[in-house]
CSV table of N, CA and C in Angstrom, one decimal:
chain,number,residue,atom,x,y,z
A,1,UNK,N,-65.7,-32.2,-7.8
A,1,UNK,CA,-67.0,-32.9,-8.1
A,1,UNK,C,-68.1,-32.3,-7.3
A,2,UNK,N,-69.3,-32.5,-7.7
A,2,UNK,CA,-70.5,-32.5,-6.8
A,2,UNK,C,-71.7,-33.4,-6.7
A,3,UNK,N,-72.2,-33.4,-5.8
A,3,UNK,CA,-73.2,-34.8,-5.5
A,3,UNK,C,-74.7,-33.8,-4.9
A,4,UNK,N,-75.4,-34.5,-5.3
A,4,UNK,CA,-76.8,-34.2,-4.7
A,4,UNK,C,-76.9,-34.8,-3.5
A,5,UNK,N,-77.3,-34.1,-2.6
A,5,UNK,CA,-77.6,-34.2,-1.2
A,5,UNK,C,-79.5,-33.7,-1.2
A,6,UNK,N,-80.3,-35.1,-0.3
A,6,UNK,CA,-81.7,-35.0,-0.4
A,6,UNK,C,-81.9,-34.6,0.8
A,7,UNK,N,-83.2,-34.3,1.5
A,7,UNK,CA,-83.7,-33.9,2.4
A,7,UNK,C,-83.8,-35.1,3.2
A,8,UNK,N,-84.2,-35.9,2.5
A,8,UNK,CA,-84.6,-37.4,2.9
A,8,UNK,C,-83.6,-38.2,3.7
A,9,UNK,N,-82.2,-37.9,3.4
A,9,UNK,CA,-80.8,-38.3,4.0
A,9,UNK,C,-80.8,-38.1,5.7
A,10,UNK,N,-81.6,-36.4,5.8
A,10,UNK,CA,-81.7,-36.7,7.6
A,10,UNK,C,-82.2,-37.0,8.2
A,11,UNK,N,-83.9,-37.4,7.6
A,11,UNK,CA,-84.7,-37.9,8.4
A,11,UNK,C,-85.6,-39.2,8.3
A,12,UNK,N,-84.5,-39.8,7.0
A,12,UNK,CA,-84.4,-41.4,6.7
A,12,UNK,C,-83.7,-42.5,7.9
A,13,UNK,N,-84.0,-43.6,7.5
A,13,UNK,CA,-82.9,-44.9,8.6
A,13,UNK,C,-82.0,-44.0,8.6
A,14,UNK,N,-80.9,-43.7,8.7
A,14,UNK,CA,-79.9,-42.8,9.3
A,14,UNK,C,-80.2,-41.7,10.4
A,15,UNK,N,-81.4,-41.3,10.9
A,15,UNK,CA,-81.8,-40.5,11.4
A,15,UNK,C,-80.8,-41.0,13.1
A,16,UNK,N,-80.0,-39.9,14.0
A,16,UNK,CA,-79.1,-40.6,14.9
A,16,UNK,C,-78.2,-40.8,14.8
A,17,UNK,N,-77.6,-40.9,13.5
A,17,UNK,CA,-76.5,-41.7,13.0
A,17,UNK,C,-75.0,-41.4,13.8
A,18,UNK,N,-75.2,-40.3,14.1
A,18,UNK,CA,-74.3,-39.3,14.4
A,18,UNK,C,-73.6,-38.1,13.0
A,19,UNK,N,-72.8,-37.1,13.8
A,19,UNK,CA,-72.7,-36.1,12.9
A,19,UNK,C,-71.2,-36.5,12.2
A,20,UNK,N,-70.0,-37.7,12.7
A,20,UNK,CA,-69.3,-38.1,11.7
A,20,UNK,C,-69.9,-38.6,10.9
A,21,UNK,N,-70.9,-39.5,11.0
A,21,UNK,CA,-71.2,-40.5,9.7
A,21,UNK,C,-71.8,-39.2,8.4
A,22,UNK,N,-72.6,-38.5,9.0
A,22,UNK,CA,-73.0,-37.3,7.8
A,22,UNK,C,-72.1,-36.8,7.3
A,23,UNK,N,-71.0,-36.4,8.0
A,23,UNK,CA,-69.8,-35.7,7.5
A,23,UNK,C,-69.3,-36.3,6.1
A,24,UNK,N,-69.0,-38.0,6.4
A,24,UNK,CA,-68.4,-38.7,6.2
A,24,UNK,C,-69.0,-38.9,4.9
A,25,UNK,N,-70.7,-39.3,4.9
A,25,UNK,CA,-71.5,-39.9,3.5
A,25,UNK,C,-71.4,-38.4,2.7
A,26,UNK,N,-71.8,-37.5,3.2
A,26,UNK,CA,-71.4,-36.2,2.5
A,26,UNK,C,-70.1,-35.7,1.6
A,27,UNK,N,-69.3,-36.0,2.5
A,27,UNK,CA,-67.5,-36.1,1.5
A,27,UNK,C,-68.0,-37.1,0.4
A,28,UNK,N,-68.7,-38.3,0.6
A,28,UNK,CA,-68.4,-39.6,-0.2
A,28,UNK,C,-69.4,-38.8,-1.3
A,29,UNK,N,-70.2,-38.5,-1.2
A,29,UNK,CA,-71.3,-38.4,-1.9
A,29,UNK,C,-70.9,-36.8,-3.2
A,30,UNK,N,-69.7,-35.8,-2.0
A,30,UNK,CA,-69.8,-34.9,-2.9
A,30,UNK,C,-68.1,-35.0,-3.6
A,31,UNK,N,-67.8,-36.2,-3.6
A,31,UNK,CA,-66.6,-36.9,-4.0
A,31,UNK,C,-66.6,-37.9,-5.3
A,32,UNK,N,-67.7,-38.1,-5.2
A,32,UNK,CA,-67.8,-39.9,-6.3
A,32,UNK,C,-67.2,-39.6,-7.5
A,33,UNK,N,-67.1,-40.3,-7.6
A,33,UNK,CA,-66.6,-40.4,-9.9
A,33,UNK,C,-68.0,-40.6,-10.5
A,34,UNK,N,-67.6,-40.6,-11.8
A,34,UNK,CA,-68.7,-40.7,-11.9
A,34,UNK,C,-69.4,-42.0,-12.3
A,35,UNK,N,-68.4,-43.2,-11.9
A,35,UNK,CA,-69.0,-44.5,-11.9
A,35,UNK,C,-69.3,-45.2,-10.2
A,36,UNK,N,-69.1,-43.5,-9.4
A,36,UNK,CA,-70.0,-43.7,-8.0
A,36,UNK,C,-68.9,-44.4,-7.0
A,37,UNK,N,-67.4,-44.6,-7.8
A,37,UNK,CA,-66.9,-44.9,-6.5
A,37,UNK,C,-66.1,-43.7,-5.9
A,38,UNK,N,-65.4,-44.0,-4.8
A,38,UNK,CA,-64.5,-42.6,-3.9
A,38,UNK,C,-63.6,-43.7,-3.2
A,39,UNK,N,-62.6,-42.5,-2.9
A,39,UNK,CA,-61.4,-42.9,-2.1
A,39,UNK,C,-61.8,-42.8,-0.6
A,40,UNK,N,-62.0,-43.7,0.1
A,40,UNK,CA,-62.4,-43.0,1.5
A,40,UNK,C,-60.6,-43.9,2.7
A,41,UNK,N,-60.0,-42.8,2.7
A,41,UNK,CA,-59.1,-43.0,3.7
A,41,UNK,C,-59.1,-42.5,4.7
A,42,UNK,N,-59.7,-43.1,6.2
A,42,UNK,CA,-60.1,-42.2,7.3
A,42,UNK,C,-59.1,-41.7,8.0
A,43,UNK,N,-57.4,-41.8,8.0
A,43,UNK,CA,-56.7,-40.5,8.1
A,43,UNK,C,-57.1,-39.3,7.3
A,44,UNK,N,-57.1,-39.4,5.8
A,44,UNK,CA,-57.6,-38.2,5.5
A,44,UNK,C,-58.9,-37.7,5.3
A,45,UNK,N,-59.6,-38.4,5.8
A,45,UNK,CA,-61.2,-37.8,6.1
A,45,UNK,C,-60.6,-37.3,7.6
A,46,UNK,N,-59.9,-38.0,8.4
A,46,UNK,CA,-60.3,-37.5,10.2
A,46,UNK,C,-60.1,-35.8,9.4
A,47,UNK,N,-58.4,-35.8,9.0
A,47,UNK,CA,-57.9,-35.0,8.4
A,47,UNK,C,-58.7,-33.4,7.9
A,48,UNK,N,-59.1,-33.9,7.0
A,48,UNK,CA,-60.3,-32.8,6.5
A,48,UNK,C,-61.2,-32.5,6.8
A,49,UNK,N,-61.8,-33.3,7.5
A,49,UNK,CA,-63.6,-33.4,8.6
A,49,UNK,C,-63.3,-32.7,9.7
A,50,UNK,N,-62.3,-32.8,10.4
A,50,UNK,CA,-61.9,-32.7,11.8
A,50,UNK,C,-62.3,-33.7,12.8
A,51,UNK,N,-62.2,-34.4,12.5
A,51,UNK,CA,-62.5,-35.7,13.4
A,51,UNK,C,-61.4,-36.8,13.6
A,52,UNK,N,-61.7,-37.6,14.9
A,52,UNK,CA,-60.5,-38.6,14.9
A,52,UNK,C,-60.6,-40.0,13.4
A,53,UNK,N,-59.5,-40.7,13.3
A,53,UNK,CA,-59.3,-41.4,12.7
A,53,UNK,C,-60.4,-42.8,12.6
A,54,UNK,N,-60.5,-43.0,14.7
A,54,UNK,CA,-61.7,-43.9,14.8
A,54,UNK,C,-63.1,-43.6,14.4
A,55,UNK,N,-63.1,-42.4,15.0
A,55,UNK,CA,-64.8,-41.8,14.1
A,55,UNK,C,-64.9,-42.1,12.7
A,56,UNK,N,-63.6,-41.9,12.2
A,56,UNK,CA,-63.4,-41.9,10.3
A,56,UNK,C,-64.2,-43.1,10.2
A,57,UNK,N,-63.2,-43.9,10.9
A,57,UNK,CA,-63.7,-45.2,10.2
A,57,UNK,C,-64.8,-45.7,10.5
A,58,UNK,N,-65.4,-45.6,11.8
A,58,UNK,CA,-66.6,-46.5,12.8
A,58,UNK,C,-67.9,-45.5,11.8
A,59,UNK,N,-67.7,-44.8,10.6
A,59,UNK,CA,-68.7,-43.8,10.2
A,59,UNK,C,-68.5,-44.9,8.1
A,60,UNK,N,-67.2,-45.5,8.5
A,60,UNK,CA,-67.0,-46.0,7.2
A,60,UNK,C,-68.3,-47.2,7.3
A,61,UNK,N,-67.6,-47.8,8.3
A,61,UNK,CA,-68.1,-49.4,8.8
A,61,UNK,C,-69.8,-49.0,8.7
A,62,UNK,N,-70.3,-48.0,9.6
A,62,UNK,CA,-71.7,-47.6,9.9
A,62,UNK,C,-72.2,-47.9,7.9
A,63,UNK,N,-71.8,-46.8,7.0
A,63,UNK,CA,-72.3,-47.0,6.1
A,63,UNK,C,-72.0,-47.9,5.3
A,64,UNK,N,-71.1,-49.2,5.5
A,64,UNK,CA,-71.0,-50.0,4.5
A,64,UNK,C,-71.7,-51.4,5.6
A,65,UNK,N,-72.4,-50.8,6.7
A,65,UNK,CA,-72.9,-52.3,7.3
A,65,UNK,C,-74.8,-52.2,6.7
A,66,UNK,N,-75.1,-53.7,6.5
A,66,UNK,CA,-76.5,-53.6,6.0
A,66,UNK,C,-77.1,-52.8,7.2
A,67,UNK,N,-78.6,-52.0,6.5
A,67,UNK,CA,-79.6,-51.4,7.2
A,67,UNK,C,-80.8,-52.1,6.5
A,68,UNK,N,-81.6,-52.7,7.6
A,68,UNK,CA,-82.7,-53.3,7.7
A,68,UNK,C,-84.1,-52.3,7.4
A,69,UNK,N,-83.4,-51.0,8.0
A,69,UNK,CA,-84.4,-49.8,7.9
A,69,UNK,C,-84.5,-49.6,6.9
A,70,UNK,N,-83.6,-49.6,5.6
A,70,UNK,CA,-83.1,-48.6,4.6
A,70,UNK,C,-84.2,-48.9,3.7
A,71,UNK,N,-84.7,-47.8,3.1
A,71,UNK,CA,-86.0,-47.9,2.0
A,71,UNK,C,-85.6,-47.8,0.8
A,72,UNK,N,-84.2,-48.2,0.3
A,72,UNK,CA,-83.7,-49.2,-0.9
A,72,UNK,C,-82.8,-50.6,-0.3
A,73,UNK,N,-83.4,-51.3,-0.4
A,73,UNK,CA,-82.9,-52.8,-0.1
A,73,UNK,C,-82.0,-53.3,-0.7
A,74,UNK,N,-81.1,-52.3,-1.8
A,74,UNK,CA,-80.0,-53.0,-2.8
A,74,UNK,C,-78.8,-53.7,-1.7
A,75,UNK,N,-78.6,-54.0,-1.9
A,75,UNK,CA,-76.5,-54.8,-1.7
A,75,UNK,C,-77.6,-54.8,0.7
A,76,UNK,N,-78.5,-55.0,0.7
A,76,UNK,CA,-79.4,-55.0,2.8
A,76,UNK,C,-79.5,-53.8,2.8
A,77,UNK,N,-79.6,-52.7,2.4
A,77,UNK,CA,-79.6,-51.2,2.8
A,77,UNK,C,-78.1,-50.3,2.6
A,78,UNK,N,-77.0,-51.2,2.3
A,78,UNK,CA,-76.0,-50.7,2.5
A,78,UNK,C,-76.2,-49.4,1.7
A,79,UNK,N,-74.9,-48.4,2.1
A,79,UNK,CA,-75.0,-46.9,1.1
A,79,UNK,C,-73.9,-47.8,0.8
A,80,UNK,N,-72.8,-47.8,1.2
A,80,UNK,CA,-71.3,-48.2,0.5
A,80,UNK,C,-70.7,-50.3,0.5
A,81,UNK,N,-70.2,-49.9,-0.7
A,81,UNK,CA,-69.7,-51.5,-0.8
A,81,UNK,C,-68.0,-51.2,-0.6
A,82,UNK,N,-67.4,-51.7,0.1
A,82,UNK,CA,-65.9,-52.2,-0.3
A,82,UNK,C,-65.3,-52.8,-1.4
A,83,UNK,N,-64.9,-52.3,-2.2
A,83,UNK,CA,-64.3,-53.0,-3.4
A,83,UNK,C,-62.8,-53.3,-3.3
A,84,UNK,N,-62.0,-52.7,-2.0
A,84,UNK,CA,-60.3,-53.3,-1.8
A,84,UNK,C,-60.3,-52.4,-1.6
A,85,UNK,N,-59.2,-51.4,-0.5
A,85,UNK,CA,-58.1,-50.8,-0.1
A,85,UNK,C,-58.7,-49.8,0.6
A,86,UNK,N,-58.7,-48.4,0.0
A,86,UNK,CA,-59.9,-47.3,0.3
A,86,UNK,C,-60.9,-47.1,-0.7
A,87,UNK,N,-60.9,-47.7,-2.1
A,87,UNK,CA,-62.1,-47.7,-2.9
A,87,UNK,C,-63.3,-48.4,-2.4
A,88,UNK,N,-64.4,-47.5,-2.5
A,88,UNK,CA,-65.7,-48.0,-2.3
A,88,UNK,C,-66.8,-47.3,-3.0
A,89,UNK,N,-67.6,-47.7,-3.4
A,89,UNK,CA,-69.0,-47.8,-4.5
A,89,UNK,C,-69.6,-47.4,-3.5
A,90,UNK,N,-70.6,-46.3,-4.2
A,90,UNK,CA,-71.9,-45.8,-3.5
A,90,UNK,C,-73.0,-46.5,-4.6
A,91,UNK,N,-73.4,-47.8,-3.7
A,91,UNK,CA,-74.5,-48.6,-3.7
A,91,UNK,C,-75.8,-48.0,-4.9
A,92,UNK,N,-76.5,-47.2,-4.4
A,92,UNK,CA,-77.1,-46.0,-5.1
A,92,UNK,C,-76.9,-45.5,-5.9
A,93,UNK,N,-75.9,-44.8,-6.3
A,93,UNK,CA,-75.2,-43.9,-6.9
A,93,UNK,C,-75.8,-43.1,-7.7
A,94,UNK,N,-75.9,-44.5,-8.7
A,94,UNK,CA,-76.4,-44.3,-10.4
A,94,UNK,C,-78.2,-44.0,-10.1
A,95,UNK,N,-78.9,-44.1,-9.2
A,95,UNK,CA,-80.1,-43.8,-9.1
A,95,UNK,C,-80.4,-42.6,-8.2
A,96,UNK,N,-79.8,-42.2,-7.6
A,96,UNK,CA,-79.4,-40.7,-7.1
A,96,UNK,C,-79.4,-39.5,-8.1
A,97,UNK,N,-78.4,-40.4,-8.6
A,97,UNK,CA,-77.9,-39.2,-9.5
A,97,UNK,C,-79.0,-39.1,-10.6
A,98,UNK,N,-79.6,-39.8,-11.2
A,98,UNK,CA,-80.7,-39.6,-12.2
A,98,UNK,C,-82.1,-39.0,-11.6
A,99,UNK,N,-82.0,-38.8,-10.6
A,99,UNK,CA,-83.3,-38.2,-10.0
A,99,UNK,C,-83.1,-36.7,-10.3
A,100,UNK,N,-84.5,-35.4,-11.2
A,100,UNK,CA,-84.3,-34.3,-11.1
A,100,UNK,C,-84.9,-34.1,-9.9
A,101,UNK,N,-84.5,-32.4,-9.8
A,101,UNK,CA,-85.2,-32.0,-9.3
A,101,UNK,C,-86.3,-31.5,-10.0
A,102,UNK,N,-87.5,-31.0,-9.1
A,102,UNK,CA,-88.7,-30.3,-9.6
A,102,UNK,C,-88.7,-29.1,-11.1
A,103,UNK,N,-87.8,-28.6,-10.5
A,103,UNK,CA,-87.6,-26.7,-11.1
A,103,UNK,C,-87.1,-27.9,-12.7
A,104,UNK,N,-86.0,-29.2,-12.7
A,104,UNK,CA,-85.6,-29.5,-14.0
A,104,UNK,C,-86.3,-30.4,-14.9
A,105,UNK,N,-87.5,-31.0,-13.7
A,105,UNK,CA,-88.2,-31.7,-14.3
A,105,UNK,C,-89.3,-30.8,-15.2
A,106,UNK,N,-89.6,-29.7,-14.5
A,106,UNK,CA,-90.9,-29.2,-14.9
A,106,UNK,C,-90.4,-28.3,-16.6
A,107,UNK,N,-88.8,-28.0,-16.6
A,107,UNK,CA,-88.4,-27.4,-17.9
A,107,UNK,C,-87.9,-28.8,-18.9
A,108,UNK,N,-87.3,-29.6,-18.2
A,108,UNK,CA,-88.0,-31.1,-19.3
A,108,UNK,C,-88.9,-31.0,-20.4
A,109,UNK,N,-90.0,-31.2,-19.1
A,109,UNK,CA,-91.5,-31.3,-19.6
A,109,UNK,C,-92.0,-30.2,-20.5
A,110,UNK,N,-91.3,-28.9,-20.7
A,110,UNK,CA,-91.9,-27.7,-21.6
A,110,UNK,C,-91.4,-27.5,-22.5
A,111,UNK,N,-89.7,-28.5,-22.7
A,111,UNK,CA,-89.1,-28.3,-23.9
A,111,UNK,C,-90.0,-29.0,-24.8
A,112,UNK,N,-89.8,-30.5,-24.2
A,112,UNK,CA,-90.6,-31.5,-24.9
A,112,UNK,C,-91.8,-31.1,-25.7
A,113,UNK,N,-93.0,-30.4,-24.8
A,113,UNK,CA,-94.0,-30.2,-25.3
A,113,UNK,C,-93.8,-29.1,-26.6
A,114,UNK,N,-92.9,-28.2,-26.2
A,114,UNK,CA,-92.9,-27.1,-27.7
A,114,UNK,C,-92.3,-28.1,-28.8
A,115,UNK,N,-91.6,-28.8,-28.5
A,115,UNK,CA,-90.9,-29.8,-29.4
A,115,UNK,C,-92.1,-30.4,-30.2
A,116,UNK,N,-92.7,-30.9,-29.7
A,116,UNK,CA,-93.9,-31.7,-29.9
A,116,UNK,C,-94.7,-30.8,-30.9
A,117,UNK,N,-95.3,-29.2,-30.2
A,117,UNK,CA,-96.2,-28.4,-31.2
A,117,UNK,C,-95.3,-28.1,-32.1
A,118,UNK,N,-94.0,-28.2,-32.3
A,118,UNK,CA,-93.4,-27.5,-33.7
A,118,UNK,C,-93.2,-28.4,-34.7
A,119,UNK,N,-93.3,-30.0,-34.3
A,119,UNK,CA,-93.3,-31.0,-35.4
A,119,UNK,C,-94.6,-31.1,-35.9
A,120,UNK,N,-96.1,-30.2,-35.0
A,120,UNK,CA,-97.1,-30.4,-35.5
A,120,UNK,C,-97.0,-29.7,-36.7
C-alpha cells in the first residue's frame, strides 16, 4: 500500500511528538486499507520500527488520545479511533486521501478545459 504523507504532519499539533509516534503514524498511514483502517500491533511495529514495545504503544495511545491543537476537530483531534483488538481507523483518512496534489490538480483542470473546447 501507500499513503500520502504532507508537509503539514511535522510542523502541525504534533510538532515534539517524538520520533516513535512519526514512525508509528507513518507505518499507519502508509499501511491503511482502503476503508482507512490498519493493524497496529506494537510488538510488530516495535519489530519493524526498531523500537521498544512500550514506545509502540505510548505512540499508539499518543495518536488515538484527543488533540485540542488539532486543526481537524473530527472524533477532538484524534488521528486514530480503536475499533477492538489491533484494528484502528484513521479518523481522516477519506479526506487525506482525496486531497491532490498541485502538479494533479493543475492536469485535472486542462483535461477538463479541452474537454469542454471539443464539445464546443
Amino acid at each position: 500500500m501507500f499513503g500520502k504523507h504532507f508537509a503539514k504532519m511535522y510542523t502541525g499539533s504534533m510538532l515534539g511528538a517524538g520520533a516513535h509516534v512519526f514512525a508509528v503514524w507513518g507505518y499507519a498511514i502508509s499501511n491503511a486499507s482502503r476503508i482507512h483502517s490498519v493493524d497496529l500491533n506494537p510488538v510488530r511495529l516495535a519489530l519493524l520500527i526498531g523500537m521498544s514495545e512500550g514506545e509502540a504503544q505510548q505512540a499508539i495511545d499518543f495518536l488515538c488520545a484527543p488533540d485540542p491543537r488539532s486543526q481537524s476537530q473530527l472524533e477532538n483531534g484524534r488521528r486514530l479511533r480503536h475499533e477492538g483488538g489491533f484494528l484502528y481507523t484513521l479518523v481522516n483518512g477519506a479526506v487525506y486521501q482525496g486531497v491532490r496534489d498541485e502538479s494533479d490538480r493543475r492536469e485535472y483542470f486542462r483535461v477538463k478545459k479541452r474537454e469542454s473546447r471539443e464539445r464546443l
